[in-house]
CSV table of C-alpha atoms in Angstrom, one decimal:
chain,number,residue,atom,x,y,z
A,1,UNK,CA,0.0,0.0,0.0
A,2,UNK,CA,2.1,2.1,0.8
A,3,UNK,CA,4.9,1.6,-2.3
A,4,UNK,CA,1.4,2.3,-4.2
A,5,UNK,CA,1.1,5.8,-2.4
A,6,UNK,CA,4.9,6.5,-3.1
A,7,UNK,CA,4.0,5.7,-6.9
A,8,UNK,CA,1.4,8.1,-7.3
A,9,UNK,CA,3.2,10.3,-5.4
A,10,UNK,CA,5.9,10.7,-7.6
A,11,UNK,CA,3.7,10.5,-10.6
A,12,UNK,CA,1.9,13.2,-9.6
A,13,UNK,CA,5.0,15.4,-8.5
A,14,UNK,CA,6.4,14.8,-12.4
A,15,UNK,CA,3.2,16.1,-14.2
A,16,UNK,CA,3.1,19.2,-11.8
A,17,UNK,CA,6.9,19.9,-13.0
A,18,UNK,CA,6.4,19.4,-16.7
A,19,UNK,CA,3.2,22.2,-16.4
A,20,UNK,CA,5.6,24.3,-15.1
A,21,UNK,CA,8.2,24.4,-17.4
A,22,UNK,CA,5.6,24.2,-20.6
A,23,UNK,CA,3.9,27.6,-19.3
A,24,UNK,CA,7.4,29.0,-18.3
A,25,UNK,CA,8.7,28.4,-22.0
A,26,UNK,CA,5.6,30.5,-23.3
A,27,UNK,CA,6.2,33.4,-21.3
A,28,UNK,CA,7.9,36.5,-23.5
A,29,UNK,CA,10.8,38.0,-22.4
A,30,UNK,CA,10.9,41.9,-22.1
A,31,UNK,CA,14.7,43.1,-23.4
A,32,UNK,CA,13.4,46.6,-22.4
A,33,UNK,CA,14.8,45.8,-19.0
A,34,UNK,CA,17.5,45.4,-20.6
A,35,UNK,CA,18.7,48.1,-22.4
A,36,UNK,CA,22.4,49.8,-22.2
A,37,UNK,CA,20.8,53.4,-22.7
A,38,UNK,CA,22.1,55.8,-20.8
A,39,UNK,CA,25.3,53.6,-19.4
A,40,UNK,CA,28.9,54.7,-20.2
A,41,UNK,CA,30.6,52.6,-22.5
A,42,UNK,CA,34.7,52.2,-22.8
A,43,UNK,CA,35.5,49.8,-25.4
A,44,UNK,CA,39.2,51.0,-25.6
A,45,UNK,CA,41.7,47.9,-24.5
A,46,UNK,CA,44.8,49.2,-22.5
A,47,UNK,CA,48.2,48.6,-24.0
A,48,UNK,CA,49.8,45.7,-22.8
A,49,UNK,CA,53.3,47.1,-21.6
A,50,UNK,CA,55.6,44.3,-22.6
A,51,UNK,CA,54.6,45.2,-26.6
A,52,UNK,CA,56.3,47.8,-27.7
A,53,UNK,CA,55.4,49.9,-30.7
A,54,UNK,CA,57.7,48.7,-33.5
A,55,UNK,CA,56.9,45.3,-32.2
A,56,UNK,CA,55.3,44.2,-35.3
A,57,UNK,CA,56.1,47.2,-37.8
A,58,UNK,CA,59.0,49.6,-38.9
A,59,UNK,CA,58.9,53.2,-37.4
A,60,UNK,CA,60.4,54.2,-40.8
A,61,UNK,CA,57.7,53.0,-43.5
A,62,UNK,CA,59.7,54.0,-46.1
A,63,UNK,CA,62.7,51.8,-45.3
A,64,UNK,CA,62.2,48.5,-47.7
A,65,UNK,CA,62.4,45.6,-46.0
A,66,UNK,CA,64.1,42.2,-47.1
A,67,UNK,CA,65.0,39.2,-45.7
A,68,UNK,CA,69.0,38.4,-45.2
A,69,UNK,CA,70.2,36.2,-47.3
A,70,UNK,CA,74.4,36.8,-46.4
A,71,UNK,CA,76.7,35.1,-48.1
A,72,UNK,CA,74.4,32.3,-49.4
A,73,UNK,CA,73.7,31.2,-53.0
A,74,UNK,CA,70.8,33.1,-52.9
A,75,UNK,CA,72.1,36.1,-51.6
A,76,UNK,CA,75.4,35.7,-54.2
A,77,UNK,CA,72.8,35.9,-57.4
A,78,UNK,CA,70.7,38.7,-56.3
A,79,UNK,CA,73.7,40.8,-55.4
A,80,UNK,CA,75.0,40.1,-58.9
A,81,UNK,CA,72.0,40.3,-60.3
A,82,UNK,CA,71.2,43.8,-58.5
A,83,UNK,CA,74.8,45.2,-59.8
A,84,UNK,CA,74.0,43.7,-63.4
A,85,UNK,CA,70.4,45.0,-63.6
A,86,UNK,CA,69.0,46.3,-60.1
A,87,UNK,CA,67.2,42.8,-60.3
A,88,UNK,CA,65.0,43.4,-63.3
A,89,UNK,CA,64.1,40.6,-65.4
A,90,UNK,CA,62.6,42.6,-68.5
A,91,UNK,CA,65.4,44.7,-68.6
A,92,UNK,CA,67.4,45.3,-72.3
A,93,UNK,CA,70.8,47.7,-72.0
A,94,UNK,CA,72.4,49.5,-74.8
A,95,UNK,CA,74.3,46.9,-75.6
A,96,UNK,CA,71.6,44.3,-76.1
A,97,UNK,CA,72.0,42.7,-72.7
A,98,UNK,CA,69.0,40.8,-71.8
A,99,UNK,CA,67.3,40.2,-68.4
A,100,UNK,CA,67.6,40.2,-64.8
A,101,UNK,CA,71.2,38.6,-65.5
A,102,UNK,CA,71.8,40.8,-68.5
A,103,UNK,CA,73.1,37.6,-70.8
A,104,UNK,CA,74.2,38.0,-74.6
A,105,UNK,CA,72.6,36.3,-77.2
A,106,UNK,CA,75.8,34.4,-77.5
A,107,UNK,CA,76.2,33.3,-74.3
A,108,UNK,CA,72.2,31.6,-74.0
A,109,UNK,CA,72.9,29.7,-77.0
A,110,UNK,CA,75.8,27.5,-75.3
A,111,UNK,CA,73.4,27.2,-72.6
A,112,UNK,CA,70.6,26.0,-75.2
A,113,UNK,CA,68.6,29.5,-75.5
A,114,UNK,CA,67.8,30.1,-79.4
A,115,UNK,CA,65.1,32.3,-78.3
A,116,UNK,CA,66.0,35.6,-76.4
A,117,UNK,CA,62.4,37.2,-76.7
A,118,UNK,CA,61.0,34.1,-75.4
A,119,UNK,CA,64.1,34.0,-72.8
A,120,UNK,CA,63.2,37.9,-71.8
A,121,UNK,CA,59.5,37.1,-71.0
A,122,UNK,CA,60.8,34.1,-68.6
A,123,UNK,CA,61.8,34.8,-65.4
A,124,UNK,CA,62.2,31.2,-64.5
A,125,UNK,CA,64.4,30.6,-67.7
A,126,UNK,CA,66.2,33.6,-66.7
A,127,UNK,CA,67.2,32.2,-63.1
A,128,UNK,CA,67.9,28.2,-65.1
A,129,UNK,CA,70.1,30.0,-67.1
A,130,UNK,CA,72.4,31.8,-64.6
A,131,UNK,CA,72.7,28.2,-62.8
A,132,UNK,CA,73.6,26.5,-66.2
A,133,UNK,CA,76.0,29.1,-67.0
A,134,UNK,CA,77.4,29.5,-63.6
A,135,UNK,CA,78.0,26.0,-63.7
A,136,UNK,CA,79.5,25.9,-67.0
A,137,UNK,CA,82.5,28.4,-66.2
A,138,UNK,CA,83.2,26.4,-63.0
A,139,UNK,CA,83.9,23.5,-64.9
A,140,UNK,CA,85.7,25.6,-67.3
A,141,UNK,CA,87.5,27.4,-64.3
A,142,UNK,CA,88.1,24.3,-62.5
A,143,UNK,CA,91.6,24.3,-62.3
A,144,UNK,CA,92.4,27.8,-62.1
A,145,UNK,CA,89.8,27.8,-59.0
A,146,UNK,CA,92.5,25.4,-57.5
A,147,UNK,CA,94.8,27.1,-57.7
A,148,UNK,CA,94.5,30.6,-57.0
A,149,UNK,CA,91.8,30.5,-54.7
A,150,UNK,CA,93.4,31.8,-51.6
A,151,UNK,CA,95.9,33.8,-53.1
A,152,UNK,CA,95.7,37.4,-52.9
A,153,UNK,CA,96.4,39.1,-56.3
A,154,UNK,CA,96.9,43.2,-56.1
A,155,UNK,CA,96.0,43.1,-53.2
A,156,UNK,CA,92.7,41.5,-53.5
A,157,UNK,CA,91.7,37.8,-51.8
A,158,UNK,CA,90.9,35.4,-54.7
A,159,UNK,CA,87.7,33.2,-53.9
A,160,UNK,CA,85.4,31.1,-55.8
A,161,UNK,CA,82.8,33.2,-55.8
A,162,UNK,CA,84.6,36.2,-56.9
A,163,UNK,CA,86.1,34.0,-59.8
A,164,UNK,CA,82.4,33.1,-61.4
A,165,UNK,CA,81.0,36.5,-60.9
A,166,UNK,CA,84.0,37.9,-62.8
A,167,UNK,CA,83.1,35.0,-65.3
A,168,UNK,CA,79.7,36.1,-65.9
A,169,UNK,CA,81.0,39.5,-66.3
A,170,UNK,CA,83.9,38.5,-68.7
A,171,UNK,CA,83.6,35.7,-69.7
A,172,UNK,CA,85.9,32.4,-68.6
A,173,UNK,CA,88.7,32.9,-70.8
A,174,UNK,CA,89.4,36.8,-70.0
A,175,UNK,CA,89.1,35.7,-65.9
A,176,UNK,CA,91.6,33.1,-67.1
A,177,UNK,CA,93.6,35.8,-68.5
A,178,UNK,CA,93.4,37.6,-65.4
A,179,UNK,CA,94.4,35.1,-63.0
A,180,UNK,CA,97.2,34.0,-65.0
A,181,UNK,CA,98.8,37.1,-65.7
A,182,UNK,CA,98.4,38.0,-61.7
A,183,UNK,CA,96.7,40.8,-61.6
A,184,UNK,CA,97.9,42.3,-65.1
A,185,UNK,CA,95.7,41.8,-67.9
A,186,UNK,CA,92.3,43.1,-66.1
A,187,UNK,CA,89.8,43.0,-68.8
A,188,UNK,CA,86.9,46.1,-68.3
A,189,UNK,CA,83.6,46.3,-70.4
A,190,UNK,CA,82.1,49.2,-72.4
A,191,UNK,CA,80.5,50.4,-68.9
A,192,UNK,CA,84.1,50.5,-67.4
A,193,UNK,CA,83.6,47.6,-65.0
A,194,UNK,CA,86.7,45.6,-64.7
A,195,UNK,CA,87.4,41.8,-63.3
A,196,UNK,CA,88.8,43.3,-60.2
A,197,UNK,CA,86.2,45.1,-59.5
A,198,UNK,CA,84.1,41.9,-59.4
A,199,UNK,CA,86.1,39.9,-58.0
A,200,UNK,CA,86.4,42.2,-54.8
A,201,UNK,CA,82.9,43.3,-54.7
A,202,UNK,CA,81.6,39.1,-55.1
A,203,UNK,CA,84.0,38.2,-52.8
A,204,UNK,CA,83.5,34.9,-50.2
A,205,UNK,CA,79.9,33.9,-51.0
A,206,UNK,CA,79.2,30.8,-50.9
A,207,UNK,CA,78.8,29.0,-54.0
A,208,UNK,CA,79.9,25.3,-53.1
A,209,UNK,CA,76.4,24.4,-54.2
A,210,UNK,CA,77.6,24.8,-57.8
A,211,UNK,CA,79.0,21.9,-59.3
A,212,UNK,CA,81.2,22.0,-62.5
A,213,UNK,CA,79.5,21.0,-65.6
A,214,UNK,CA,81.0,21.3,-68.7
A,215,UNK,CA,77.4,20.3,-70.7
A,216,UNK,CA,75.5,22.5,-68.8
A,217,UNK,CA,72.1,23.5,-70.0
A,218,UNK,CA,69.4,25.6,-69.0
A,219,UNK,CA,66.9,23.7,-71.7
């Protein structure tokens, strides 16, 4: 009997709750009491102090930022590449010099380039190129890499590096030339640039990650 009265009991007590809760769930909510009008509102975040101001940006806006590429590879090509042509691959000089690399016509055709309006339009060509070529004078410089690198002719410390940019200017044979004569017969282009001039200014980059081909192609 009395498990019966405990039933209903709790029965009874469960209907009651769910009435309650349906007529609670019908009742609208007034947001009027709710309102923010009239309140003083302050949005504004305080600075956190341990973030300082150039944190994230340059106080000078006008100074171009780059990233550091020292004496790398990469940072061996662009500086050539700046002092050739200030890094522009659609570039053409007075003298017919194409590209970012400002290459003769003659000097893409041993590297497989028939094509020098093609070749201009192609800035990945342009950077293939410069590999197969730079790989083409070490190969042809192989020996005289040996042995002057290290040396110090007038004055100036010999290095690889030096050597193939001076290459690129002059071709193999005149930086043969050079290095041979010690210092005497310093070849200079129409511009006045001369091998030493290269070969101190391109001095100690490392370019290890060359390796001598004689075939070398960019196509």
């Amino acid at each position: 009997m009395r498990k019966s009265i405990a039933s209903y009991l709790t029965l009874t007590l469960t209907i009651c709750i769910l009435l309650l809760v349906s007529f609670s769930s019908n009742k609208t909510t007034d947001l009027s009491k709710y309102s923010t009008v009239g309140l003083e509102l302050d949005y504004t975040v305080s600075q956190d102090p341990s973030i300082h101001e150039n944190a994230l940006a340059s106080n000078d806006m006008n100074k171009p930022i780059s990233p550091f590429l020292g004496k790398s590879f990469v940072g061996f090509k662009e500086a050539l590449a700046f002092k050739e042509s200030r890094g522009d691959y659609f570039v053409v000089n007075t003298l017919g010099y194409l590209g970012k690399y400002q290459f003769g016509s003659g000097t893409l055709k041993l590297i497989g380039i028939h094509n020098p309006s093609l070749f201009l339009k192609n800035p990945e060509l342009q950077e293939k190129a410069f590999v197969a070529n730079t790989q083409r004078n070490k190969w042809i410089l192989r020996r005289d890499i040996k042995n002057f690198v290290g040396k110090r002719l007038n004055g100036i410390l010999i290095t690889e590096s030096g050597i193939l940019a001076s290459a690129h200017l002059a071709g193999a044979g005149s930086v043969k030339n050079y290095l041979r004569s010690y210092g005497i017969d310093n070849f200079e282009d129409s511009y006045g640039t001369t091998i030493e001039y290269y070969m101190k200014k391109f001095s100690g980059y490392d370019t290890s990650s060359i390796k001598a081909n004689k075939r070398a192609k960019a196509i």
